[in-house]
Amino acid sequence: MLIVALTGGIGSGKSLAAQHFAELGAQVIDADQLARVAIERGSAGFDEVVATFGDEILRDGDIDRRLLGELVFNDAFARRKLEAIIHPLVRAAFELALSRTQGNGVLIYEIPLLVETDAASRFDYVVTVESDLEVRRQRLKDRGMREPEIEARICAQATSDQRVSSADYVIVNNGSTDELLHEVEHLWKSVFPLLQREKG
């Protein structure tokens, strides 16, 4: 099994790239989805987050992720407290999912905070999807995000230079969906088979 980390800043298009990889036949695991499950009602993560941040983050008995996001992305100390709870849970969930994978194909782990969690060395290959800041901002506005939220989330993440320095391959995604798909197909057809042979 070739284990590939797929990262990129918010609004870069990494989720679309992950979708393309899945369509080509990769197994895809999404770190954000693991993080959501880690703090669902009834979990130890839920109890710890509520104990740390209070009942004001709840809506109808569940953690309101938007409220929690607004709280932590505007407060670096609060964000570090949340990350200290969630990151170990997500890592454990990924290791469990990895232990259950079958076959010798390609597993893509969509992990936005690869640099921030110092995780690059855990993977066979690292791909980052990068876009110009203005392109990312426009995509996020098109999703309905407000300017202060966009800036807070971009500033909370590693820089493009940091991600590129940790990556084995950089996809520049300033163009069309077809151009992104072409890059994904190049990796799938030309790069990954070589890596699989080398891994043996």
PDB file of C-alpha atoms in Angstrom:
ATOM      1  CA  MET A   1       0.000   0.000   0.000  1.00  0.00           C
ATOM      2  CA  LEU A   2       1.393   3.378  -1.051  1.00  0.00           C
ATOM      3  CA  ILE A   3       0.382   5.919   1.602  1.00  0.00           C
ATOM      4  CA  VAL A   4       0.191   9.476   0.252  1.00  0.00           C
ATOM      5  CA  ALA A   5      -0.509  12.634   2.234  1.00  0.00           C
ATOM      6  CA  LEU A   6      -2.558  15.212   0.344  1.00  0.00           C
ATOM      7  CA  THR A   7      -2.421  18.667   1.877  1.00  0.00           C
ATOM      8  CA  GLY A   8      -3.030  22.296   0.952  1.00  0.00           C
ATOM      9  CA  GLY A   9      -4.389  25.479   2.462  1.00  0.00           C
ATOM     10  CA  ILE A  10      -8.083  26.180   2.837  1.00  0.00           C
ATOM     11  CA  GLY A  11      -9.586  27.023  -0.554  1.00  0.00           C
ATOM     12  CA  SER A  12      -6.721  25.446  -2.496  1.00  0.00           C
ATOM     13  CA  GLY A  13      -8.784  22.635  -4.018  1.00  0.00           C
ATOM     14  CA  LYS A  14      -7.304  19.680  -2.139  1.00  0.00           C
ATOM     15  CA  SER A  15     -10.753  18.158  -1.490  1.00  0.00           C
ATOM     16  CA  LEU A  16     -11.517  18.267  -5.205  1.00  0.00           C
ATOM     17  CA  ALA A  17      -8.160  16.613  -5.882  1.00  0.00           C
ATOM     18  CA  ALA A  18      -9.013  13.932  -3.290  1.00  0.00           C
ATOM     19  CA  GLN A  19     -12.334  13.355  -5.046  1.00  0.00           C
ATOM     20  CA  HIS A  20     -10.519  12.873  -8.355  1.00  0.00           C
ATOM     21  CA  PHE A  21      -8.144  10.373  -6.756  1.00  0.00           C
ATOM     22  CA  ALA A  22     -11.119   8.451  -5.358  1.00  0.00           C
ATOM     23  CA  GLU A  23     -12.723   8.347  -8.799  1.00  0.00           C
ATOM     24  CA  LEU A  24      -9.508   6.891 -10.207  1.00  0.00           C
ATOM     25  CA  GLY A  25      -9.554   4.132  -7.598  1.00  0.00           C
ATOM     26  CA  ALA A  26      -7.644   5.384  -4.576  1.00  0.00           C
ATOM     27  CA  GLN A  27      -8.799   4.742  -1.051  1.00  0.00           C
ATOM     28  CA  VAL A  28      -9.304   8.176   0.519  1.00  0.00           C
ATOM     29  CA  ILE A  29      -9.421   9.067   4.203  1.00  0.00           C
ATOM     30  CA  ASP A  30     -10.335  12.624   5.202  1.00  0.00           C
ATOM     31  CA  ALA A  31      -8.735  13.994   8.388  1.00  0.00           C
ATOM     32  CA  ASP A  32     -11.515  16.577   8.758  1.00  0.00           C
ATOM     33  CA  GLN A  33     -14.106  13.789   8.757  1.00  0.00           C
ATOM     34  CA  LEU A  34     -12.118  11.914  11.410  1.00  0.00           C
ATOM     35  CA  ALA A  35     -12.025  15.135  13.458  1.00  0.00           C
ATOM     36  CA  ARG A  36     -15.810  15.500  13.176  1.00  0.00           C
ATOM     37  CA  VAL A  37     -16.354  11.936  14.375  1.00  0.00           C
ATOM     38  CA  ALA A  38     -13.861  12.450  17.215  1.00  0.00           C
ATOM     39  CA  ILE A  39     -16.098  15.066  18.861  1.00  0.00           C
ATOM     40  CA  GLU A  40     -19.542  13.636  18.113  1.00  0.00           C
ATOM     41  CA  ARG A  41     -21.976  13.502  21.004  1.00  0.00           C
ATOM     42  CA  GLY A  42     -21.287  10.487  23.190  1.00  0.00           C
ATOM     43  CA  SER A  43     -17.558  10.394  22.509  1.00  0.00           C
ATOM     44  CA  ALA A  44     -14.746  11.112  24.945  1.00  0.00           C
ATOM     45  CA  GLY A  45     -13.655  13.909  22.608  1.00  0.00           C
ATOM     46  CA  PHE A  46     -17.080  15.543  22.874  1.00  0.00           C
ATOM     47  CA  ASP A  47     -16.923  15.471  26.680  1.00  0.00           C
ATOM     48  CA  GLU A  48     -13.422  16.935  26.741  1.00  0.00           C
ATOM     49  CA  VAL A  49     -14.217  19.735  24.277  1.00  0.00           C
ATOM     50  CA  VAL A  50     -17.373  20.734  26.171  1.00  0.00           C
ATOM     51  CA  ALA A  51     -15.524  20.602  29.495  1.00  0.00           C
ATOM     52  CA  THR A  52     -12.829  22.865  28.027  1.00  0.00           C
ATOM     53  CA  PHE A  53     -14.952  25.406  26.144  1.00  0.00           C
ATOM     54  CA  GLY A  54     -18.299  25.310  27.955  1.00  0.00           C
ATOM     55  CA  ASP A  55     -21.926  24.682  27.034  1.00  0.00           C
ATOM     56  CA  GLU A  56     -22.060  27.835  24.900  1.00  0.00           C
ATOM     57  CA  ILE A  57     -20.562  25.873  21.994  1.00  0.00           C
ATOM     58  CA  LEU A  58     -23.565  23.510  21.999  1.00  0.00           C
ATOM     59  CA  ARG A  59     -26.650  23.719  19.824  1.00  0.00           C
ATOM     60  CA  ASP A  60     -29.442  21.162  20.314  1.00  0.00           C
ATOM     61  CA  GLY A  61     -27.068  19.038  22.367  1.00  0.00           C
ATOM     62  CA  ASP A  62     -24.375  18.824  19.699  1.00  0.00           C
ATOM     63  CA  ILE A  63     -21.177  20.825  19.272  1.00  0.00           C
ATOM     64  CA  ASP A  64     -21.821  23.658  16.838  1.00  0.00           C
ATOM     65  CA  ARG A  65     -18.692  23.415  14.713  1.00  0.00           C
ATOM     66  CA  ARG A  66     -19.179  26.899  13.274  1.00  0.00           C
ATOM     67  CA  LEU A  67     -19.395  28.458  16.734  1.00  0.00           C
ATOM     68  CA  LEU A  68     -16.388  26.464  17.887  1.00  0.00           C
ATOM     69  CA  GLY A  69     -14.488  27.481  14.764  1.00  0.00           C
ATOM     70  CA  GLU A  70     -15.220  31.175  15.297  1.00  0.00           C
ATOM     71  CA  LEU A  71     -13.991  30.838  18.867  1.00  0.00           C
ATOM     72  CA  VAL A  72     -10.702  29.088  18.152  1.00  0.00           C
ATOM     73  CA  PHE A  73      -9.730  30.768  14.881  1.00  0.00           C
ATOM     74  CA  ASN A  74      -9.797  34.139  16.626  1.00  0.00           C
ATOM     75  CA  ASP A  75      -7.813  32.960  19.650  1.00  0.00           C
ATOM     76  CA  ALA A  76      -4.507  31.155  19.169  1.00  0.00           C
ATOM     77  CA  PHE A  77      -4.468  29.869  22.760  1.00  0.00           C
ATOM     78  CA  ALA A  78      -7.978  28.413  22.408  1.00  0.00           C
ATOM     79  CA  ARG A  79      -6.992  26.850  19.083  1.00  0.00           C
ATOM     80  CA  ARG A  80      -3.979  25.146  20.669  1.00  0.00           C
ATOM     81  CA  LYS A  81      -6.212  23.773  23.454  1.00  0.00           C
ATOM     82  CA  LEU A  82      -8.630  22.334  20.887  1.00  0.00           C
ATOM     83  CA  GLU A  83      -5.808  20.872  18.801  1.00  0.00           C
ATOM     84  CA  ALA A  84      -4.326  19.209  21.901  1.00  0.00           C
ATOM     85  CA  ILE A  85      -7.636  17.363  22.306  1.00  0.00           C
ATOM     86  CA  ILE A  86      -8.416  16.542  18.680  1.00  0.00           C
ATOM     87  CA  HIS A  87      -5.066  15.810  17.028  1.00  0.00           C
ATOM     88  CA  PRO A  88      -4.242  12.691  19.103  1.00  0.00           C
ATOM     89  CA  LEU A  89      -7.783  11.360  18.514  1.00  0.00           C
ATOM     90  CA  VAL A  90      -7.518  11.923  14.763  1.00  0.00           C
ATOM     91  CA  ARG A  91      -4.092  10.302  14.576  1.00  0.00           C
ATOM     92  CA  ALA A  92      -5.376   7.245  16.457  1.00  0.00           C
ATOM     93  CA  ALA A  93      -8.428   7.041  14.188  1.00  0.00           C
ATOM     94  CA  PHE A  94      -6.218   7.211  11.100  1.00  0.00           C
ATOM     95  CA  GLU A  95      -3.918   4.466  12.390  1.00  0.00           C
ATOM     96  CA  LEU A  96      -6.981   2.291  13.064  1.00  0.00           C
ATOM     97  CA  ALA A  97      -8.384   2.956   9.580  1.00  0.00           C
ATOM     98  CA  LEU A  98      -4.983   2.208   8.064  1.00  0.00           C
ATOM     99  CA  SER A  99      -4.796  -1.126   9.886  1.00  0.00           C
ATOM    100  CA  ARG A 100      -8.097  -2.114   8.290  1.00  0.00           C
ATOM    101  CA  THR A 101      -7.185  -1.270   4.702  1.00  0.00           C
ATOM    102  CA  GLN A 102      -6.864  -4.107   2.236  1.00  0.00           C
ATOM    103  CA  GLY A 103      -4.764  -4.630  -0.871  1.00  0.00           C
ATOM    104  CA  ASN A 104      -1.669  -2.978  -2.272  1.00  0.00           C
ATOM    105  CA  GLY A 105      -3.137   0.067  -4.000  1.00  0.00           C
ATOM    106  CA  VAL A 106      -2.908   3.754  -3.120  1.00  0.00           C
ATOM    107  CA  LEU A 107      -4.275   5.343   0.038  1.00  0.00           C
ATOM    108  CA  ILE A 108      -4.712   9.120   0.005  1.00  0.00           C
ATOM    109  CA  TYR A 109      -4.908  10.839   3.380  1.00  0.00           C
ATOM    110  CA  GLU A 110      -6.417  14.294   2.974  1.00  0.00           C
ATOM    111  CA  ILE A 111      -4.728  16.168   5.815  1.00  0.00           C
ATOM    112  CA  PRO A 112      -4.964  19.977   5.844  1.00  0.00           C
ATOM    113  CA  LEU A 113      -2.701  20.365   8.891  1.00  0.00           C
ATOM    114  CA  LEU A 114       0.185  18.192   7.729  1.00  0.00           C
ATOM    115  CA  VAL A 115       2.852  20.811   8.461  1.00  0.00           C
ATOM    116  CA  GLU A 116       1.199  22.000  11.670  1.00  0.00           C
ATOM    117  CA  THR A 117       1.168  18.449  13.090  1.00  0.00           C
ATOM    118  CA  ASP A 118       4.703  17.679  11.835  1.00  0.00           C
ATOM    119  CA  ALA A 119       3.356  14.571  10.122  1.00  0.00           C
ATOM    120  CA  ALA A 120       5.129  14.538   6.733  1.00  0.00           C
ATOM    121  CA  SER A 121       7.627  11.841   7.730  1.00  0.00           C
ATOM    122  CA  ARG A 122       4.791   9.359   8.393  1.00  0.00           C
ATOM    123  CA  PHE A 123       3.954   9.080   4.668  1.00  0.00           C
ATOM    124  CA  ASP A 124       5.558   7.532   1.609  1.00  0.00           C
ATOM    125  CA  TYR A 125       4.885  10.639  -0.478  1.00  0.00           C
ATOM    126  CA  VAL A 126       3.497  14.126   0.143  1.00  0.00           C
ATOM    127  CA  VAL A 127       1.456  16.128  -2.362  1.00  0.00           C
ATOM    128  CA  THR A 128       0.351  19.691  -1.719  1.00  0.00           C
ATOM    129  CA  VAL A 129      -2.257  21.635  -3.691  1.00  0.00           C
ATOM    130  CA  GLU A 130      -1.420  25.342  -3.814  1.00  0.00           C
ATOM    131  CA  SER A 131      -3.305  28.339  -5.177  1.00  0.00           C
ATOM    132  CA  ASP A 132      -2.704  32.074  -5.143  1.00  0.00           C
ATOM    133  CA  LEU A 133      -4.141  33.771  -2.062  1.00  0.00           C
ATOM    134  CA  GLU A 134      -6.621  35.851  -4.039  1.00  0.00           C
ATOM    135  CA  VAL A 135      -7.886  32.748  -5.835  1.00  0.00           C
ATOM    136  CA  ARG A 136      -8.360  30.996  -2.492  1.00  0.00           C
ATOM    137  CA  ARG A 137     -10.128  33.993  -0.972  1.00  0.00           C
ATOM    138  CA  GLN A 138     -12.553  34.166  -3.894  1.00  0.00           C
ATOM    139  CA  ARG A 139     -13.353  30.461  -3.673  1.00  0.00           C
ATOM    140  CA  LEU A 140     -14.073  30.809   0.031  1.00  0.00           C
ATOM    141  CA  LYS A 141     -16.295  33.843  -0.580  1.00  0.00           C
ATOM    142  CA  ASP A 142     -18.165  31.781  -3.168  1.00  0.00           C
ATOM    143  CA  ARG A 143     -18.759  29.191  -0.428  1.00  0.00           C
ATOM    144  CA  GLY A 144     -20.404  31.861   1.694  1.00  0.00           C
ATOM    145  CA  MET A 145     -17.576  32.575   4.118  1.00  0.00           C
ATOM    146  CA  ARG A 146     -17.143  36.119   5.416  1.00  0.00           C
ATOM    147  CA  GLU A 147     -13.905  38.078   5.015  1.00  0.00           C
ATOM    148  CA  PRO A 148     -12.871  38.042   8.712  1.00  0.00           C
ATOM    149  CA  GLU A 149     -13.455  34.271   8.894  1.00  0.00           C
ATOM    150  CA  ILE A 150     -11.455  33.720   5.710  1.00  0.00           C
ATOM    151  CA  GLU A 151      -8.481  35.719   6.982  1.00  0.00           C
ATOM    152  CA  ALA A 152      -8.547  34.040  10.397  1.00  0.00           C
ATOM    153  CA  ARG A 153      -8.523  30.570   8.882  1.00  0.00           C
ATOM    154  CA  ILE A 154      -5.782  31.351   6.367  1.00  0.00           C
ATOM    155  CA  CYS A 155      -3.620  32.917   9.076  1.00  0.00           C
ATOM    156  CA  ALA A 156      -4.153  29.908  11.369  1.00  0.00           C
ATOM    157  CA  GLN A 157      -2.621  27.561   8.803  1.00  0.00           C
ATOM    158  CA  ALA A 158       0.953  27.037   7.673  1.00  0.00           C
ATOM    159  CA  THR A 159       2.163  29.191   4.806  1.00  0.00           C
ATOM    160  CA  SER A 160       2.351  28.001   1.219  1.00  0.00           C
ATOM    161  CA  ASP A 161       6.171  28.043   1.448  1.00  0.00           C
ATOM    162  CA  GLN A 162       6.059  25.772   4.508  1.00  0.00           C
ATOM    163  CA  ARG A 163       3.791  23.273   2.776  1.00  0.00           C
ATOM    164  CA  VAL A 164       5.858  23.304  -0.413  1.00  0.00           C
ATOM    165  CA  SER A 165       9.072  22.679   1.539  1.00  0.00           C
ATOM    166  CA  SER A 166       7.482  19.574   3.097  1.00  0.00           C
ATOM    167  CA  ALA A 167       6.074  18.226  -0.173  1.00  0.00           C
ATOM    168  CA  ASP A 168       7.427  15.832  -2.768  1.00  0.00           C
ATOM    169  CA  TYR A 169       5.062  17.164  -5.441  1.00  0.00           C
ATOM    170  CA  VAL A 170       3.243  20.491  -5.833  1.00  0.00           C
ATOM    171  CA  ILE A 171       0.000  20.896  -7.772  1.00  0.00           C
ATOM    172  CA  VAL A 172      -0.604  24.544  -8.678  1.00  0.00           C
ATOM    173  CA  ASN A 173      -4.373  24.954  -8.857  1.00  0.00           C
ATOM    174  CA  ASN A 174      -5.157  28.421 -10.173  1.00  0.00           C
ATOM    175  CA  GLY A 175      -6.969  27.240 -13.279  1.00  0.00           C
ATOM    176  CA  SER A 176      -9.847  25.011 -14.285  1.00  0.00           C
ATOM    177  CA  THR A 177     -11.126  21.773 -12.789  1.00  0.00           C
ATOM    178  CA  ASP A 178      -9.885  19.995 -15.922  1.00  0.00           C
ATOM    179  CA  GLU A 179      -6.352  21.273 -15.308  1.00  0.00           C
ATOM    180  CA  LEU A 180      -6.487  19.970 -11.741  1.00  0.00           C
ATOM    181  CA  LEU A 181      -7.757  16.610 -12.978  1.00  0.00           C
ATOM    182  CA  HIS A 182      -4.863  16.446 -15.475  1.00  0.00           C
ATOM    183  CA  GLU A 183      -2.362  16.886 -12.626  1.00  0.00           C
ATOM    184  CA  VAL A 184      -4.102  14.219 -10.539  1.00  0.00           C
ATOM    185  CA  GLU A 185      -4.098  11.798 -13.486  1.00  0.00           C
ATOM    186  CA  HIS A 186      -0.384  12.429 -14.064  1.00  0.00           C
ATOM    187  CA  LEU A 187       0.348  11.435 -10.478  1.00  0.00           C
ATOM    188  CA  TRP A 188      -1.953   8.435 -10.689  1.00  0.00           C
ATOM    189  CA  LYS A 189      -0.662   7.068 -13.995  1.00  0.00           C
ATOM    190  CA  SER A 190       2.990   8.114 -14.010  1.00  0.00           C
ATOM    191  CA  VAL A 191       4.284   8.902 -10.512  1.00  0.00           C
ATOM    192  CA  PHE A 192       2.487   6.562  -8.130  1.00  0.00           C
ATOM    193  CA  PRO A 193       3.213   3.345 -10.106  1.00  0.00           C
ATOM    194  CA  LEU A 194       6.943   4.117  -9.958  1.00  0.00           C
ATOM    195  CA  LEU A 195       6.738   4.719  -6.213  1.00  0.00           C
ATOM    196  CA  GLN A 196       4.832   1.471  -5.726  1.00  0.00           C
ATOM    197  CA  ARG A 197       7.517  -0.455  -7.606  1.00  0.00           C
ATOM    198  CA  GLU A 198      10.245   1.179  -5.534  1.00  0.00           C
ATOM    199  CA  LYS A 199       8.383   0.358  -2.342  1.00  0.00           C
ATOM    200  CA  GLY A 200       8.256  -3.201  -3.576  1.00  0.00           C
TER     201      GLY A 200
END
